[in-house]
Short mmCIF file of C-alpha atoms in Angstrom, two decimals:
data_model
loop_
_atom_site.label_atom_id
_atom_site.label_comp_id
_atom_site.label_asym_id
_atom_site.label_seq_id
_atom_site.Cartn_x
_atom_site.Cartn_y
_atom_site.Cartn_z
CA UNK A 271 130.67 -35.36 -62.55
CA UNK A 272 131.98 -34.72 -59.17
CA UNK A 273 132.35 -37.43 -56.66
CA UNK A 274 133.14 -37.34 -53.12
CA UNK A 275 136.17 -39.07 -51.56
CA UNK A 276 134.02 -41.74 -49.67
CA UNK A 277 130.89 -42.08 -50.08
CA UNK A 278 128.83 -44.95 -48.46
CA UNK A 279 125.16 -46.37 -49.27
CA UNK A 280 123.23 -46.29 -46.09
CA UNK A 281 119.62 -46.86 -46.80
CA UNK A 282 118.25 -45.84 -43.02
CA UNK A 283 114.48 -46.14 -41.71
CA UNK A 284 113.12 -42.77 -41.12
CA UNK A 285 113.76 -43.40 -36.93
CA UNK A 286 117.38 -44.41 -38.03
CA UNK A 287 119.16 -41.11 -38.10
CA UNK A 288 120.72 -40.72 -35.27
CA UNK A 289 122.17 -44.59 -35.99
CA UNK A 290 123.48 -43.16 -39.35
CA UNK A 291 125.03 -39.96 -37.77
CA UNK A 292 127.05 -42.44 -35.57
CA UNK A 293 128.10 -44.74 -38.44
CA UNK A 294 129.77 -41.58 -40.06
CA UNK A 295 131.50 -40.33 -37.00
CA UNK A 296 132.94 -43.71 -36.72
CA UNK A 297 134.02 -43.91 -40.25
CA UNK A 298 135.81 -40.75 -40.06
CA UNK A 299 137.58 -41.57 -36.65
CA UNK A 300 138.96 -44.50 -38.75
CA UNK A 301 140.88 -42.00 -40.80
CA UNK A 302 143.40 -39.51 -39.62
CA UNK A 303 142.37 -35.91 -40.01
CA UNK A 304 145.29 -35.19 -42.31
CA UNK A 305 145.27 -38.29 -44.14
CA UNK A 306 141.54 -37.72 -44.91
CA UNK A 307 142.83 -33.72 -46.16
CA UNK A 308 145.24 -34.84 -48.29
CA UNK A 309 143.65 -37.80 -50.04
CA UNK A 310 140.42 -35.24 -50.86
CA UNK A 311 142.98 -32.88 -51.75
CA UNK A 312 144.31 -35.36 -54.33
CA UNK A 313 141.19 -36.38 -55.47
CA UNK A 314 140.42 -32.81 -56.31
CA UNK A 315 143.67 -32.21 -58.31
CA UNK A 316 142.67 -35.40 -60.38
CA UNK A 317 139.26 -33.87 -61.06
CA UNK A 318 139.14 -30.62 -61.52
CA UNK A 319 142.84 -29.31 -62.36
CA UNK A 320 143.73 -32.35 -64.27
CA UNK A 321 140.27 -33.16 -65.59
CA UNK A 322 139.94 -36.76 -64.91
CA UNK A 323 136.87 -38.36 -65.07
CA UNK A 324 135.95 -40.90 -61.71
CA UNK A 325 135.98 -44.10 -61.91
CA UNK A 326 139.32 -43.63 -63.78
CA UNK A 327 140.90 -46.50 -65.78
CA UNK A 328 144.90 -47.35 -65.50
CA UNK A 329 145.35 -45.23 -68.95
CA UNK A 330 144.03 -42.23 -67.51
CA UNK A 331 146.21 -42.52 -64.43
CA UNK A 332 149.09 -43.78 -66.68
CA UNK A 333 148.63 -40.06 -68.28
CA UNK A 334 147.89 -38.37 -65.44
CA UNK A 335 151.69 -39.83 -63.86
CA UNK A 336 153.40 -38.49 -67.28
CA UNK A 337 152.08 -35.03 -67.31
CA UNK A 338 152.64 -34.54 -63.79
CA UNK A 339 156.17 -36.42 -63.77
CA UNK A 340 158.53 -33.09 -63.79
CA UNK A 341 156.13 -31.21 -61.49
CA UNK A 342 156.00 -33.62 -58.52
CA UNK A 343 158.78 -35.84 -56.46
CA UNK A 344 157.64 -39.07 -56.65
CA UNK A 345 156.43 -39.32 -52.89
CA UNK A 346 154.07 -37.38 -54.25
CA UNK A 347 152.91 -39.07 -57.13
CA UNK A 348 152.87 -41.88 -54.39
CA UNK A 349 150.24 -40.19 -52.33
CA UNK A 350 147.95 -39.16 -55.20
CA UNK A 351 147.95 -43.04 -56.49
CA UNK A 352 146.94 -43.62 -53.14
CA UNK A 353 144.07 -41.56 -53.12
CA UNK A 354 142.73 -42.77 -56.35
CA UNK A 355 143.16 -46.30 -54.50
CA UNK A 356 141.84 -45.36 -51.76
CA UNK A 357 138.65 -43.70 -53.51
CA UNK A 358 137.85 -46.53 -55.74
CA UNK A 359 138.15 -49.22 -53.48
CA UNK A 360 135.76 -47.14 -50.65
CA UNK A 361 133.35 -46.89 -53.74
CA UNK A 362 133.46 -50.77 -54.87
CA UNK A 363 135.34 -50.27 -58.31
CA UNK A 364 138.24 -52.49 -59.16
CA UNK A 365 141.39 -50.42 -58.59
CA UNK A 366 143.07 -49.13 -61.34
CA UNK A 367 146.27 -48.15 -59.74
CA UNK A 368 147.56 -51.27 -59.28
CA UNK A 369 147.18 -51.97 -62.86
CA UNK A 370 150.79 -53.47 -64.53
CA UNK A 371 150.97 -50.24 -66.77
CA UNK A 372 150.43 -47.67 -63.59
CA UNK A 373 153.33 -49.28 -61.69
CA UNK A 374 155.27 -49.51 -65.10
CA UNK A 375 155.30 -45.97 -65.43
CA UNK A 376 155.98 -44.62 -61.84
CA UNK A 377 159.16 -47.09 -62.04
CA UNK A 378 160.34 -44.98 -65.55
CA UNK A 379 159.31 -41.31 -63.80
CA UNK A 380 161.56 -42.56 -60.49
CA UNK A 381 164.39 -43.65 -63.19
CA UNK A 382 163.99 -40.62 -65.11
CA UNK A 383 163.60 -38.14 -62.60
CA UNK A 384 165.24 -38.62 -59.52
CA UNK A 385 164.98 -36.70 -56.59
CA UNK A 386 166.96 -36.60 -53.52
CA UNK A 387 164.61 -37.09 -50.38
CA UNK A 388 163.88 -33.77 -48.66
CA UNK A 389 164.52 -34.35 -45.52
CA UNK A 390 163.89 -31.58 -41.92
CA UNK A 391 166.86 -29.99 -40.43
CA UNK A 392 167.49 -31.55 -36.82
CA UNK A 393 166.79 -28.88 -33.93
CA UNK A 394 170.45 -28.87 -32.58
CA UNK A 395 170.41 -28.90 -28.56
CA UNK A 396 172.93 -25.34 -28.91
CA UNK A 397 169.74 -24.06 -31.01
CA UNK A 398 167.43 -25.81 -27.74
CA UNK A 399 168.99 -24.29 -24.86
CA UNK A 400 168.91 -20.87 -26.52
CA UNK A 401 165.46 -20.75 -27.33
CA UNK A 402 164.80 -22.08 -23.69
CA UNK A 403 166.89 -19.56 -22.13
CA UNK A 404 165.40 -17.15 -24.11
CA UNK A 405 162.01 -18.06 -22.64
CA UNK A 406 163.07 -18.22 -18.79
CA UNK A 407 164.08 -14.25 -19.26
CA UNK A 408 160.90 -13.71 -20.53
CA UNK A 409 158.68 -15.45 -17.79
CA UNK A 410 161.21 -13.66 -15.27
CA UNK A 411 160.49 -10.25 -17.22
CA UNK A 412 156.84 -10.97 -17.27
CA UNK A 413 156.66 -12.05 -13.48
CA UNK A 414 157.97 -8.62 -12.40
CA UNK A 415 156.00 -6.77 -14.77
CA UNK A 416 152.79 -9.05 -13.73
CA UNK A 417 152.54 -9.60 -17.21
CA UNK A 418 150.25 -12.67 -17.75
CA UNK A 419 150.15 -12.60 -21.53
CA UNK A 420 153.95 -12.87 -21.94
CA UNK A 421 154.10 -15.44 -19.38
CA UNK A 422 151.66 -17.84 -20.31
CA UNK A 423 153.53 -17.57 -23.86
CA UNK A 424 156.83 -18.01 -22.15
CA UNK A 425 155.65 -21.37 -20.52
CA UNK A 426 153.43 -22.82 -23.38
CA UNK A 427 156.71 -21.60 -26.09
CA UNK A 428 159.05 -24.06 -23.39
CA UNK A 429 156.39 -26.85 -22.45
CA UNK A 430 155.94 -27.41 -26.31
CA UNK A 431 159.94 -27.22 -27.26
CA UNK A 432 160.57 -29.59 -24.76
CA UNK A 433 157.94 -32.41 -25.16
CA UNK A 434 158.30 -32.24 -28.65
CA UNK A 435 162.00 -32.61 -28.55
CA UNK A 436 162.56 -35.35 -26.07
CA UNK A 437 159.65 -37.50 -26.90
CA UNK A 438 160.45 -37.11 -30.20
CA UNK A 439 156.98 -35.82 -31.10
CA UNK A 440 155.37 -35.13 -34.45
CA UNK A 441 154.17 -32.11 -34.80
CA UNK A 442 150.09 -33.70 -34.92
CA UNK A 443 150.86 -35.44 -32.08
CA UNK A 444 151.83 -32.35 -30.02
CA UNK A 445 148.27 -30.75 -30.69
CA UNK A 446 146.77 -33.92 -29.87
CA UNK A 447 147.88 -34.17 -26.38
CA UNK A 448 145.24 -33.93 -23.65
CA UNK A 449 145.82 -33.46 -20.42
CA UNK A 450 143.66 -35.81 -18.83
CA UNK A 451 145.59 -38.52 -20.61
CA UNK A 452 149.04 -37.25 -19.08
CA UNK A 453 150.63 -38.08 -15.59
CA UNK A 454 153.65 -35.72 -14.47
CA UNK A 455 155.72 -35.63 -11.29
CA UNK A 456 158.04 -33.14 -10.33
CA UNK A 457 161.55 -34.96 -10.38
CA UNK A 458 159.88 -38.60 -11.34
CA UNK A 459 158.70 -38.32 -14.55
CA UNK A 460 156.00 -37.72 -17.00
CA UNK A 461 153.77 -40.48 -18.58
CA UNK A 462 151.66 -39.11 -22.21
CA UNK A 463 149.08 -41.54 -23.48
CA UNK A 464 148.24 -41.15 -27.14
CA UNK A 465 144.78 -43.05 -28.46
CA UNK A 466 145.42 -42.17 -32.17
CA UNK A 467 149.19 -41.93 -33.87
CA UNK A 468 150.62 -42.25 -37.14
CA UNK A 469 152.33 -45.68 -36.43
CA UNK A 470 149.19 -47.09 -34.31
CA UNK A 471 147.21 -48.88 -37.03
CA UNK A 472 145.75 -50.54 -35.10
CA UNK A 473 144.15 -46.98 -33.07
CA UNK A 474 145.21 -49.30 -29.40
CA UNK A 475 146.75 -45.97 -28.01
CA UNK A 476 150.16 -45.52 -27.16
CA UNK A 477 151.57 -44.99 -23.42
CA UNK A 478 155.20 -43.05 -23.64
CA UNK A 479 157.39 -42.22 -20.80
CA UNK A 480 160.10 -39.65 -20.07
CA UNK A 481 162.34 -39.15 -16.81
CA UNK A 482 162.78 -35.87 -15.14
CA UNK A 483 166.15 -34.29 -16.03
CA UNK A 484 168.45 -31.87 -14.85
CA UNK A 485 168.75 -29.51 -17.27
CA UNK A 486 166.20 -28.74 -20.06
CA UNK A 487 163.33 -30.74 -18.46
CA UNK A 488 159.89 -31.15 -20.40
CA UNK A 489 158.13 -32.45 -17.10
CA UNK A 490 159.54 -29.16 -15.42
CA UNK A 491 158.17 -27.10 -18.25
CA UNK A 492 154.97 -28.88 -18.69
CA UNK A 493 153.67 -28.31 -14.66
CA UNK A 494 154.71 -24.75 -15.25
CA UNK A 495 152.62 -24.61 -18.30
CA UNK A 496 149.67 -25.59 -16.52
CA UNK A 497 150.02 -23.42 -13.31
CA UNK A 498 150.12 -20.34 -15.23
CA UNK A 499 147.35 -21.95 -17.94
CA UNK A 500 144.93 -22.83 -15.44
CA UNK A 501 143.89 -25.51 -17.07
CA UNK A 502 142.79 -28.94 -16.15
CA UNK A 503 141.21 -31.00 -19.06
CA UNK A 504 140.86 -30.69 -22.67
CA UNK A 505 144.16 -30.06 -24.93
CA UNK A 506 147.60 -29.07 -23.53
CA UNK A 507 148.40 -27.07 -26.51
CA UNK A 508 146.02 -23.93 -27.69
CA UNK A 509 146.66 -20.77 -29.29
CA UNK A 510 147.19 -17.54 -27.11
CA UNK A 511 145.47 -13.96 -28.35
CA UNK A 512 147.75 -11.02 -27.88
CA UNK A 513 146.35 -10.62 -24.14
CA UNK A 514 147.17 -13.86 -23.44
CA UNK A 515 143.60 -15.24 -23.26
CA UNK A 516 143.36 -18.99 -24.08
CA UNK A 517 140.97 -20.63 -26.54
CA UNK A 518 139.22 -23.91 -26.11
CA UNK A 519 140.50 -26.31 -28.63
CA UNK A 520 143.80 -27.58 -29.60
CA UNK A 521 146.23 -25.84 -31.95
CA UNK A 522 146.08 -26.27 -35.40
CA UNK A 523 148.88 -29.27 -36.49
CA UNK A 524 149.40 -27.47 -39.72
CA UNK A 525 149.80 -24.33 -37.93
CA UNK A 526 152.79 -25.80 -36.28
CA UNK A 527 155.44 -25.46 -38.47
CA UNK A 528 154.66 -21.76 -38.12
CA UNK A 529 154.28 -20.91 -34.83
CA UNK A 530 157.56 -23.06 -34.37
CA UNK A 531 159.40 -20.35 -36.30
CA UNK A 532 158.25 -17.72 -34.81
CA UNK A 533 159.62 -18.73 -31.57
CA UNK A 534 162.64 -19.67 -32.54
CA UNK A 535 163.01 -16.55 -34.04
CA UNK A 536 162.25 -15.05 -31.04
CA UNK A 537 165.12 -16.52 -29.28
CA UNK A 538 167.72 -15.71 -32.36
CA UNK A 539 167.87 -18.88 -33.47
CA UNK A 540 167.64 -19.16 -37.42
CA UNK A 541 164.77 -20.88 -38.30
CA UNK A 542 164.16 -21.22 -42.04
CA UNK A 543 165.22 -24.94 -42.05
CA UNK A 544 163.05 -26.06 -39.11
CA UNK A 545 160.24 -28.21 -40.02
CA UNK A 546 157.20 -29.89 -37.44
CA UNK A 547 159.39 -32.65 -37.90
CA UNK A 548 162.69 -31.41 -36.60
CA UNK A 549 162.22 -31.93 -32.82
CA UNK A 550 161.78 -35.59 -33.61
CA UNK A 551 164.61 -35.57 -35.70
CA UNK A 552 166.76 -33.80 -33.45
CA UNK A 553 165.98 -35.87 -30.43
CA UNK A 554 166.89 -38.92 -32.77
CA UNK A 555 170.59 -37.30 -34.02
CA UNK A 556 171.26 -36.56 -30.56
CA UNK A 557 170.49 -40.09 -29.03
CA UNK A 558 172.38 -41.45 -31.78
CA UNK A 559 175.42 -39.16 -30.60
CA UNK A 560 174.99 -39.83 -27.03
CA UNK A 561 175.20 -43.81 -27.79
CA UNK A 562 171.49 -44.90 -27.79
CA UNK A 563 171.19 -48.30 -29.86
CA UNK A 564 169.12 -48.59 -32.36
CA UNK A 565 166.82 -50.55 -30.96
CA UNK A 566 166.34 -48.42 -28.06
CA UNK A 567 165.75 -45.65 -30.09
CA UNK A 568 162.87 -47.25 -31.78
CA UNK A 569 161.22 -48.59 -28.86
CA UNK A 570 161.33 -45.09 -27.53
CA UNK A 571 160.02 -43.09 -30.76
CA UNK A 572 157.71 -45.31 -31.49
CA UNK A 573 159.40 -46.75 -34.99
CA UNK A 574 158.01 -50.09 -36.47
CA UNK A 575 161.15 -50.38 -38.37
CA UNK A 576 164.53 -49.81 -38.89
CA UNK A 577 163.99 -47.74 -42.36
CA UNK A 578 161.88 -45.49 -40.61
CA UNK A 579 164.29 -44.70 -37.79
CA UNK A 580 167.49 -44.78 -40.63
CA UNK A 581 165.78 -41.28 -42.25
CA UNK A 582 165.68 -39.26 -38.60
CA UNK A 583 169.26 -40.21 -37.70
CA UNK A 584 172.48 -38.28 -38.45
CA UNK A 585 174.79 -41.31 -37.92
CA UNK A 586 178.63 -40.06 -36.97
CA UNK A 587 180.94 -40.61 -39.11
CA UNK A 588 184.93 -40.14 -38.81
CA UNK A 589 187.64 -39.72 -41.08
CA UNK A 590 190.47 -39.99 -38.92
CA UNK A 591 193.76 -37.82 -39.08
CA UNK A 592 192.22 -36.65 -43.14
CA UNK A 593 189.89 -34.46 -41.33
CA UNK A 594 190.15 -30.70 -41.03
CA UNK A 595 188.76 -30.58 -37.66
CA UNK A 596 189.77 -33.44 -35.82
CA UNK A 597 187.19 -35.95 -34.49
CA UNK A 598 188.09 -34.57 -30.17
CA UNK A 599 187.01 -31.02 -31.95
CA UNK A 600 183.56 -31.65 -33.50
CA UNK A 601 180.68 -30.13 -30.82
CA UNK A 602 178.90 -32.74 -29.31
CA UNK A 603 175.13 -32.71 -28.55
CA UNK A 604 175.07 -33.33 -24.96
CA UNK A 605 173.62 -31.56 -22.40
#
């Protein structure tokens, strides 16, 4: 028998609907979008690949862990157990995953088969200023050739580089950016407010700031973006057709990985390593360079804790006169 993620028992009047219809779209603003994808994804795989039956029992999860143990890393063993959770506590059953034997077993699996954390390449500032570059000739190219399609491409491929590199975006939060919840002055600043984020538990919205710079600036590259956009509300980030016609909604956040190749390959850069997560990551490894605290560096990301911020940063390390290429020799990530 099939059951559905969550499933609540409303019993409306007949003049209750549209109070029902609002109930659910309340319920599922609760729950990120990709959270809600991947739990019913998991809940799926227990079902009907594995063949569990719902409401499951800690042996049947026990099992589940062991035949899936050499498959998946244990982050995602993690996730699944947190569907089940998830599912059986929406639906009023006691929890089996928190049963002694269920947490008995993950501990052997992550004893038995460990896995080194996979972990996004950093988007080095070298591999930044290319792609940028890359993008100026090609909104100069497409300004003499009064080519609108190439140019709005140009400006969106920049606007989205930037932002997501020195705010230190995730790749969901990029496509969730609106623009009436952004203020931007030329040579000031630009302010982003965020009403839903991965760290916001609490769904209270989060204001971030960034300064104008001199080189390689995302407040530059996001007024551009709009000029030749023509847009004034709804999402800052949408996909382009060949002709360089815009559509209404925002782009895709799995699509971002993607599309973030493709212009980086675009510019030469190689691109096979680059994840949605490497602009945040590469912001973070070159603050660390340049001397940010690690304090500061939370504050600005956005990190709750210092674990969190520990698995974006490349921290320096020197090994003196031993060192093939001495210390004054090794590039430095400043602009």
């Amino acid at each position: 028998m099939q059951y559905p993620l969550i499933r609540f028992i409303v019993y409306p009047s007949p003049t209750d609907t549209r109070t029902m219809t609002d109930i659910e779209r309340y319920l599922r603003a609760a729950t990120r979008d990709n959270t809600r994808r991947s739990y019913q994804a998991a809940i799926e795989h227990f079902e009907s690949h594995w063949g569990g039956f719902l409401p499951a029992t800690a042996e049947s999860i026990a099992r589940y862990l062991v035949d899936h143990a050499d498959q998946h890393a244990v982050s995602t063993l993690r996730q699944r157990l947190a569907a089940l959770s998830q599912w059986h506590v929406a639906q009023g059953f006691p929890d089996p995953t928190k049963a002694p034997l269920v947490r008995q077993v993950l501990r052997g699996i992550r004893t038995l088969h460990p896995t080194p954390p996979k972990q996004a390449a950093p988007l080095l500032l070298q591999h930044l200023q290319t792609a940028v570059s890359c993008f100026e000739e090609e909104a100069r190219q497409a300004r003499e050739h009064h080519d609108l399609a190439a140019l709005r491409r140009a400006r969106r491929d920049s606007a989205l580089l930037l932002l997501g590199f020195w705010r230190g975006f995730r790749g969901d939060e990029l496509a969730r950016l609106r623009i009436e919840h952004i203020q931007a002055e030329a040579g000031v600043g630009i302010t982003l407010f965020l009403p839903r984020s991965k760290g916001d538990r609490e769904a209270l919205g989060v204001q971030h700031r960034t300064p104008a710079l001199k080189a390689l600036c995302p407040v530059t590259a996001y007024l551009q973006w709009l000029e030749v956009a023509g847009i004034a509300h709804g999402p800052v980030f949408r996909k382009l057709d060949r002709w360089g016609n815009l559509g209404d909604s925002a782009l895709n956040s799995n699509s971002l990985v993607g599309l973030l190749r493709r212009m980086l390959e675009r510019a030469g850069v190689p691109a096979a390593l680059y994840t949605g997560h490497s602009l945040r990551r590469g912001f973070a490894t070159w603050a660390t360079a340049n001397g940010w605290e690690l304090k500061s560096l939370m504050s600005y990301v956005g990190w709750k804790d210092a674990k969190s911020a520990l698995r974006y940063i490349d921290s320096a390390q020197r090994f003196g006169e031993l060192a093939v290429l001495p210390a004054s020799q090794t590039p430095r990530l400043i602009p």
